[in-house]
């Protein structure tokens, strides 16, 4: 049957992250309601397997890729004053590039500025890798982009130079 847990076709699901603890399925449906009541086929809030606590992430599945893209264009929901992040949930890996050789002192703004030429909203997320124990920056990070086309464009560009250091960008 068509259970609500089934994943849709590639490109039909959005992954929302950094959602506040109090987020409900209704909050998410309300955010996307202007797409019409039929657009959303599935909402799945991700919970910690052990504790059942909400992990701040959710999948929202749409009927078509077009609807998912329209939903993405609405931007992330702001729930209880917290702005979430949103991207197309890719089955073929995420739309991310990996940056390495990053100097200490690198800022998110360095990345946003470098990739500004890809267009408004091209960079959807930036996450820096730190040592779990010491919290020390590992000189690496992931940059999420809003589409696989932009991933390719970002890789075709020269990687950023930050504080005089040439970064390396790869998939």
XYZ file of N, CA and C in Angstrom:
513
model
N 0.830 -1.201 0.000
C 0.000 0.000 0.000
C 0.860 1.243 0.000
N 0.220 2.388 0.094
C 0.951 3.646 0.052
C 1.052 4.212 1.463
N 1.892 3.608 2.280
C 1.994 4.049 3.678
C 2.669 5.410 3.745
N 2.362 6.149 4.800
C 2.871 7.519 4.901
C 4.375 7.527 5.145
N 4.949 6.353 5.392
C 6.390 6.313 5.634
C 7.205 6.151 4.361
N 6.506 5.924 3.255
C 7.249 5.693 2.031
C 7.896 6.965 1.529
N 9.146 6.835 1.113
C 9.832 7.980 0.527
C 9.311 8.187 -0.890
N 9.218 9.449 -1.273
C 8.760 9.755 -2.621
C 9.896 9.625 -3.621
N 9.634 10.072 -4.835
C 10.662 10.055 -5.865
C 11.776 11.014 -5.491
N 12.986 10.785 -6.053
C 14.088 11.713 -5.784
C 13.672 13.140 -6.132
N 14.008 14.066 -5.261
C 13.702 15.467 -5.535
C 12.333 15.910 -5.080
N 11.518 14.983 -4.528
C 10.180 15.387 -4.087
C 10.126 15.659 -2.590
N 11.234 15.436 -1.892
C 11.216 15.627 -0.446
C 12.146 16.748 -0.028
N 11.693 17.500 0.970
C 12.555 18.514 1.565
C 13.027 18.011 2.919
N 14.265 18.341 3.239
C 14.800 18.072 4.571
C 14.870 19.406 5.295
N 14.177 19.494 6.424
C 14.229 20.695 7.259
C 15.086 20.381 8.466
N 15.976 21.316 8.790
C 16.880 21.105 9.913
C 16.854 22.324 10.827
N 17.389 22.149 12.026
C 17.451 23.219 13.031
C 16.060 23.701 13.413
N 15.121 22.772 13.449
C 13.768 23.105 13.896
C 13.741 23.108 15.421
N 12.963 24.020 16.027
C 12.897 24.031 17.494
C 12.167 22.796 18.021
N 12.438 22.482 19.281
C 11.889 21.280 19.908
C 10.373 21.187 19.831
N 9.709 22.344 19.902
C 8.246 22.347 19.975
C 7.563 22.163 18.617
N 8.348 21.991 17.553
C 7.773 21.875 16.211
C 6.770 20.723 16.113
N 5.651 20.989 15.454
C 4.666 19.928 15.206
C 4.482 19.758 13.703
N 3.873 18.653 13.338
C 3.543 18.414 11.932
C 2.665 19.551 11.408
N 1.736 20.043 12.260
C 0.849 21.148 11.855
C 1.633 22.402 11.494
N 2.684 22.703 12.268
C 3.516 23.881 11.968
C 4.056 23.786 10.544
N 4.534 22.596 10.198
C 5.156 22.420 8.889
C 4.105 22.474 7.782
N 2.972 21.828 8.014
C 1.897 21.882 7.014
C 1.419 23.323 6.815
N 1.333 24.063 7.921
C 0.866 25.456 7.842
C 1.829 26.300 7.011
N 3.132 26.063 7.188
C 4.128 26.838 6.451
C 3.965 26.653 4.941
N 3.657 25.434 4.531
C 3.580 25.139 3.097
C 2.150 25.183 2.553
N 1.195 25.684 3.378
C -0.219 25.553 2.995
C -0.572 26.285 1.705
N 0.172 27.353 1.374
C -0.195 28.087 0.156
C 0.013 27.254 -1.112
N 0.718 26.131 -1.002
C 0.885 25.244 -2.155
C -0.363 24.393 -2.374
N -1.305 24.473 -1.426
C -2.530 23.677 -1.545
C -2.479 22.455 -0.643
N -3.633 22.068 -0.149
C -3.724 20.981 0.821
C -3.259 19.636 0.298
N -3.271 19.488 -1.031
C -2.907 18.189 -1.610
C -1.411 18.057 -1.889
N -0.680 19.160 -1.798
C 0.726 19.137 -2.221
C 1.577 18.216 -1.343
N 1.320 18.247 -0.034
C 2.140 17.464 0.900
C 1.592 16.047 1.012
N 2.459 15.067 0.781
C 2.015 13.676 0.912
C 2.551 13.020 2.183
N 3.566 13.620 2.789
C 4.152 12.976 3.958
C 4.908 13.999 4.791
N 4.763 13.904 6.098
C 5.585 14.709 7.011
C 6.157 13.741 8.029
N 7.469 13.743 8.169
C 8.082 12.837 9.144
C 9.043 13.617 10.020
N 8.702 13.741 11.301
C 9.602 14.387 12.258
C 10.576 13.322 12.752
N 11.863 13.632 12.713
C 12.854 12.625 13.101
C 13.088 12.646 14.605
N 12.989 11.480 15.209
C 13.175 11.368 16.654
C 14.378 10.510 16.967
N 14.959 10.783 18.114
C 16.068 9.982 18.599
C 15.541 8.580 18.894
N 16.221 7.567 18.365
C 15.732 6.195 18.552
C 15.674 5.815 20.020
N 16.676 6.246 20.775
C 16.729 5.863 22.182
C 15.724 6.600 23.042
N 15.708 7.919 22.940
C 14.929 8.733 23.880
C 13.572 9.155 23.338
N 13.397 9.079 22.014
C 12.149 9.551 21.429
C 12.100 11.064 21.316
N 13.193 11.738 21.710
C 13.228 13.206 21.637
C 13.337 13.648 20.178
N 12.665 14.745 19.855
C 12.704 15.301 18.500
C 14.113 15.804 18.196
N 14.640 15.434 17.024
C 16.024 15.771 16.686
C 16.179 17.086 15.935
N 15.071 17.823 15.761
C 15.193 19.114 15.073
C 15.223 18.996 13.563
N 14.909 17.797 13.063
C 14.903 17.578 11.618
C 13.581 16.957 11.211
N 13.173 17.253 9.991
C 11.940 16.659 9.479
C 12.036 16.518 7.969
N 11.356 15.512 7.454
C 11.187 15.368 6.014
C 9.764 15.767 5.670
N 9.619 16.545 4.605
C 8.291 16.863 4.097
C 8.275 16.415 2.638
N 7.386 15.472 2.342
C 7.318 14.921 0.993
C 6.201 15.573 0.195
N 6.477 15.877 -1.074
C 5.500 16.512 -1.958
C 5.158 15.570 -3.110
N 4.036 15.843 -3.768
C 3.599 14.958 -4.856
C 4.576 14.957 -6.021
N 5.111 16.137 -6.337
C 5.961 16.243 -7.527
C 7.227 17.024 -7.202
N 8.216 16.865 -8.068
C 9.458 17.626 -7.948
C 9.159 19.128 -8.039
N 8.208 19.488 -8.936
C 7.863 20.908 -9.113
C 7.336 21.494 -7.801
N 6.463 20.724 -7.133
C 5.905 21.222 -5.872
C 6.993 21.343 -4.808
N 7.909 20.386 -4.796
C 9.008 20.455 -3.824
C 9.857 21.695 -4.086
N 10.081 22.007 -5.368
C 10.890 23.184 -5.700
C 10.167 24.477 -5.338
N 8.849 24.496 -5.541
C 8.060 25.663 -5.120
C 8.126 25.819 -3.604
N 8.050 24.689 -2.910
C 8.102 24.709 -1.448
C 9.456 25.239 -0.981
N 10.516 24.818 -1.667
C 11.863 25.279 -1.327
C 11.956 26.786 -1.530
N 11.320 27.274 -2.597
C 11.359 28.703 -2.914
C 10.636 29.551 -1.868
N 9.731 28.927 -1.102
C 9.052 29.671 -0.023
C 10.033 30.029 1.089
N 11.157 29.338 1.106
C 12.133 29.583 2.163
C 11.811 28.759 3.395
N 12.719 28.793 4.375
C 12.524 27.963 5.563
C 11.456 28.530 6.485
N 10.771 27.650 7.207
C 9.793 28.148 8.175
C 10.488 28.798 9.358
N 9.799 29.736 9.970
C 10.280 30.315 11.212
C 9.257 29.908 12.260
N 9.669 29.039 13.175
C 8.750 28.489 14.169
C 9.221 28.944 15.541
N 8.343 29.620 16.256
C 8.729 30.124 17.573
C 9.943 31.030 17.494
N 10.043 31.778 16.378
C 11.150 32.725 16.226
C 12.461 32.088 15.806
N 12.471 30.761 15.610
C 13.697 30.080 15.178
C 13.597 29.804 13.687
N 14.597 30.267 12.933
C 14.585 30.045 11.486
C 15.277 28.717 11.193
N 14.550 27.831 10.562
C 15.104 26.523 10.223
C 15.900 26.619 8.923
N 16.558 25.537 8.540
C 17.165 25.476 7.211
C 16.381 24.440 6.418
N 16.358 24.619 5.111
C 15.582 23.704 4.278
C 16.355 23.417 3.002
N 16.318 22.166 2.566
C 16.925 21.804 1.287
C 16.212 20.582 0.736
N 16.402 20.359 -0.553
C 15.848 19.152 -1.161
C 16.603 17.967 -0.584
N 15.874 16.973 -0.115
C 16.516 15.782 0.433
C 16.941 14.909 -0.735
N 18.231 14.816 -0.967
C 18.722 14.068 -2.114
C 18.926 12.609 -1.756
N 18.477 11.731 -2.614
C 18.749 10.316 -2.396
C 20.147 9.997 -2.907
N 20.558 10.691 -3.987
C 21.896 10.473 -4.521
C 22.859 11.398 -3.797
N 23.002 11.224 -2.513
C 23.899 12.111 -1.791
C 23.281 13.485 -1.680
N 23.835 14.294 -0.832
C 23.265 15.615 -0.632
C 23.928 16.591 -1.589
N 23.280 17.726 -1.777
C 23.854 18.761 -2.634
C 24.872 19.546 -1.818
N 26.015 18.913 -1.602
C 27.039 19.536 -0.772
C 28.385 19.425 -1.449
N 29.220 20.410 -1.169
C 30.627 20.272 -1.524
C 31.421 20.238 -0.229
N 32.562 19.606 -0.297
C 33.436 19.435 0.853
C 34.588 20.415 0.681
N 34.837 21.235 1.691
C 35.960 22.173 1.644
C 37.029 21.698 2.609
N 38.268 21.672 2.145
C 39.349 21.340 3.069
C 40.473 22.359 2.925
N 41.492 22.228 3.780
C 42.601 23.197 3.854
C 42.103 24.569 4.296
N 41.043 24.593 5.110
C 40.492 25.871 5.571
C 41.330 26.407 6.730
N 41.715 27.691 6.676
C 42.510 28.246 7.768
C 41.660 28.525 9.001
N 42.297 28.544 10.159
C 41.617 29.021 11.363
C 41.128 30.428 11.081
N 40.005 30.789 11.658
C 39.519 32.153 11.465
C 38.621 32.294 10.249
N 38.415 31.200 9.508
C 37.482 31.270 8.378
C 36.080 31.527 8.926
N 35.296 32.324 8.204
C 33.943 32.675 8.646
C 32.932 32.205 7.609
N 31.700 31.988 8.064
C 30.622 31.677 7.116
C 30.556 32.733 6.011
N 30.767 33.993 6.410
C 30.645 35.095 5.445
C 31.655 34.965 4.301
N 32.834 34.371 4.582
C 33.822 34.156 3.515
C 33.227 33.268 2.424
N 32.482 32.273 2.865
C 31.903 31.302 1.936
C 30.726 31.927 1.180
N 29.833 32.597 1.930
C 28.687 33.248 1.279
C 29.175 34.244 0.231
N 30.197 35.014 0.558
C 30.726 36.022 -0.363
C 31.297 35.362 -1.615
N 32.076 34.300 -1.416
C 32.720 33.634 -2.553
C 31.692 33.062 -3.531
N 30.634 32.472 -2.992
C 29.657 31.798 -3.853
C 28.442 32.667 -4.186
N 28.541 33.966 -3.856
C 27.453 34.915 -4.126
C 27.070 34.918 -5.610
N 28.068 34.729 -6.473
C 27.829 34.768 -7.919
C 26.931 33.624 -8.393
N 26.709 32.615 -7.547
C 25.817 31.510 -7.929
C 24.351 31.896 -7.767
N 24.125 33.070 -7.152
C 22.747 33.544 -7.028
C 22.254 33.559 -5.595
N 21.169 34.312 -5.403
C 20.529 34.465 -4.098
C 20.078 33.106 -3.564
N 20.435 32.796 -2.330
C 19.959 31.552 -1.722
C 20.653 30.295 -2.215
N 21.742 30.456 -2.996
C 22.446 29.279 -3.530
C 23.045 28.441 -2.403
N 23.686 29.120 -1.439
C 24.266 28.411 -0.293
C 23.178 28.242 0.762
N 22.847 26.978 1.061
C 21.752 26.709 1.998
C 22.251 26.377 3.395
N 23.493 25.921 3.505
C 24.013 25.572 4.826
C 25.532 25.539 4.785
N 26.127 25.783 5.932
C 27.577 25.667 6.080
C 27.816 24.959 7.403
N 28.550 23.871 7.378
C 28.874 23.238 8.658
C 30.366 22.942 8.717
N 30.983 23.399 9.775
C 32.422 23.247 9.972
C 32.685 22.034 10.851
N 33.739 21.313 10.553
C 34.065 20.123 11.335
C 35.013 20.487 12.468
N 34.624 20.077 13.667
C 35.475 20.333 14.828
C 35.734 19.015 15.543
N 36.811 18.982 16.276
C 37.150 17.799 17.055
C 36.121 17.631 18.168
N 35.566 16.425 18.296
C 34.509 16.206 19.292
C 34.974 16.514 20.703
N 36.214 16.143 21.010
C 36.686 16.323 22.383
C 37.108 17.752 22.661
N 38.007 18.248 21.827
C 38.618 19.547 22.141
C 37.835 20.715 21.560
N 36.983 20.433 20.569
C 36.272 21.519 19.907
C 37.145 22.271 18.918
N 38.386 21.795 18.721
C 39.307 22.474 17.801
C 38.835 22.294 16.358
N 38.961 23.354 15.566
C 38.550 23.341 14.166
C 39.474 22.427 13.363
N 38.895 21.575 12.541
C 39.692 20.601 11.787
C 40.116 21.089 10.401
N 39.740 22.326 10.050
C 40.154 22.839 8.746
C 39.318 22.309 7.590
N 38.129 21.792 7.933
C 37.264 21.203 6.908
C 35.828 21.605 7.161
N 35.034 21.552 6.108
C 33.617 21.850 6.282
C 32.814 21.450 5.062
N 31.496 21.488 5.235
C 30.582 21.177 4.146
C 29.772 22.417 3.817
N 29.592 22.660 2.526
C 28.744 23.760 2.081
C 27.578 23.140 1.316
N 26.370 23.376 1.820
C 25.171 22.871 1.158
C 24.703 23.875 0.120
N 24.337 23.377 -1.048
C 23.850 24.232 -2.128
C 22.433 23.806 -2.493
N 21.688 24.711 -3.108
C 20.259 24.450 -3.283
C 19.939 23.490 -4.426
N 20.914 23.147 -5.272
C 20.633 22.165 -6.329
C 21.918 21.480 -6.773
N 21.758 20.340 -7.429
C 22.932 19.613 -7.924
C 23.627 20.402 -9.036
N 22.855 21.199 -9.778
C 23.440 22.059 -10.820
C 24.420 23.046 -10.196
N 24.006 23.619 -9.052
C 24.876 24.591 -8.378
C 26.106 23.920 -7.786
N 25.966 22.671 -7.351
C 27.134 21.929 -6.856
C 28.172 21.866 -7.969
N 27.714 21.527 -9.183
C 28.628 21.422 -10.316
C 29.266 22.772 -10.628
N 28.450 23.838 -10.599
C 28.986 25.179 -10.872
C 30.022 25.572 -9.826
N 29.729 25.241 -8.561
C 30.653 25.586 -7.478
C 31.975 24.845 -7.653
N 31.904 23.591 -8.101
C 33.127 22.812 -8.307
C 33.903 23.309 -9.521
N 33.186 23.850 -10.512
C 33.846 24.377 -11.709
C 34.576 25.691 -11.426
N 34.109 26.408 -10.407
C 34.770 27.659 -10.017
C 36.056 27.337 -9.268
N 36.907 28.341 -9.164
C 38.060 28.179 -8.294
C 37.564 28.178 -6.849
N 38.166 27.343 -6.024
C 37.760 27.302 -4.616
C 38.143 28.625 -3.951
N 37.493 28.954 -2.833
C 37.792 30.224 -2.166
C 39.244 30.323 -1.699
N 39.728 31.554 -1.650
C 40.998 31.851 -0.987
C 40.636 32.663 0.246
N 41.010 32.174 1.415
C 40.647 32.833 2.668
C 41.909 33.091 3.472
N 42.078 34.334 3.890
C 43.280 34.727 4.647
C 44.552 34.267 3.926
N 44.530 34.381 2.602
C 45.710 34.028 1.817
C 45.895 32.536 1.590
N 44.961 31.719 2.052
C 45.081 30.268 1.893
C 44.108 29.777 0.818
N 44.628 29.013 -0.135
C 43.779 28.436 -1.181
C 43.095 27.179 -0.635
N 41.763 27.216 -0.570
C 41.015 26.052 -0.106
C 40.871 25.038 -1.239
N 40.553 23.822 -0.893
C 40.264 22.785 -1.877
C 38.790 22.430 -1.763
N 38.098 22.399 -2.897
C 36.676 22.036 -2.905
C 36.511 20.746 -3.685
N 35.769 19.808 -3.119
C 35.504 18.550 -3.825
C 34.146 18.018 -3.409
N 33.697 16.966 -4.092
C 32.407 16.374 -3.731
C 32.553 15.556 -2.466
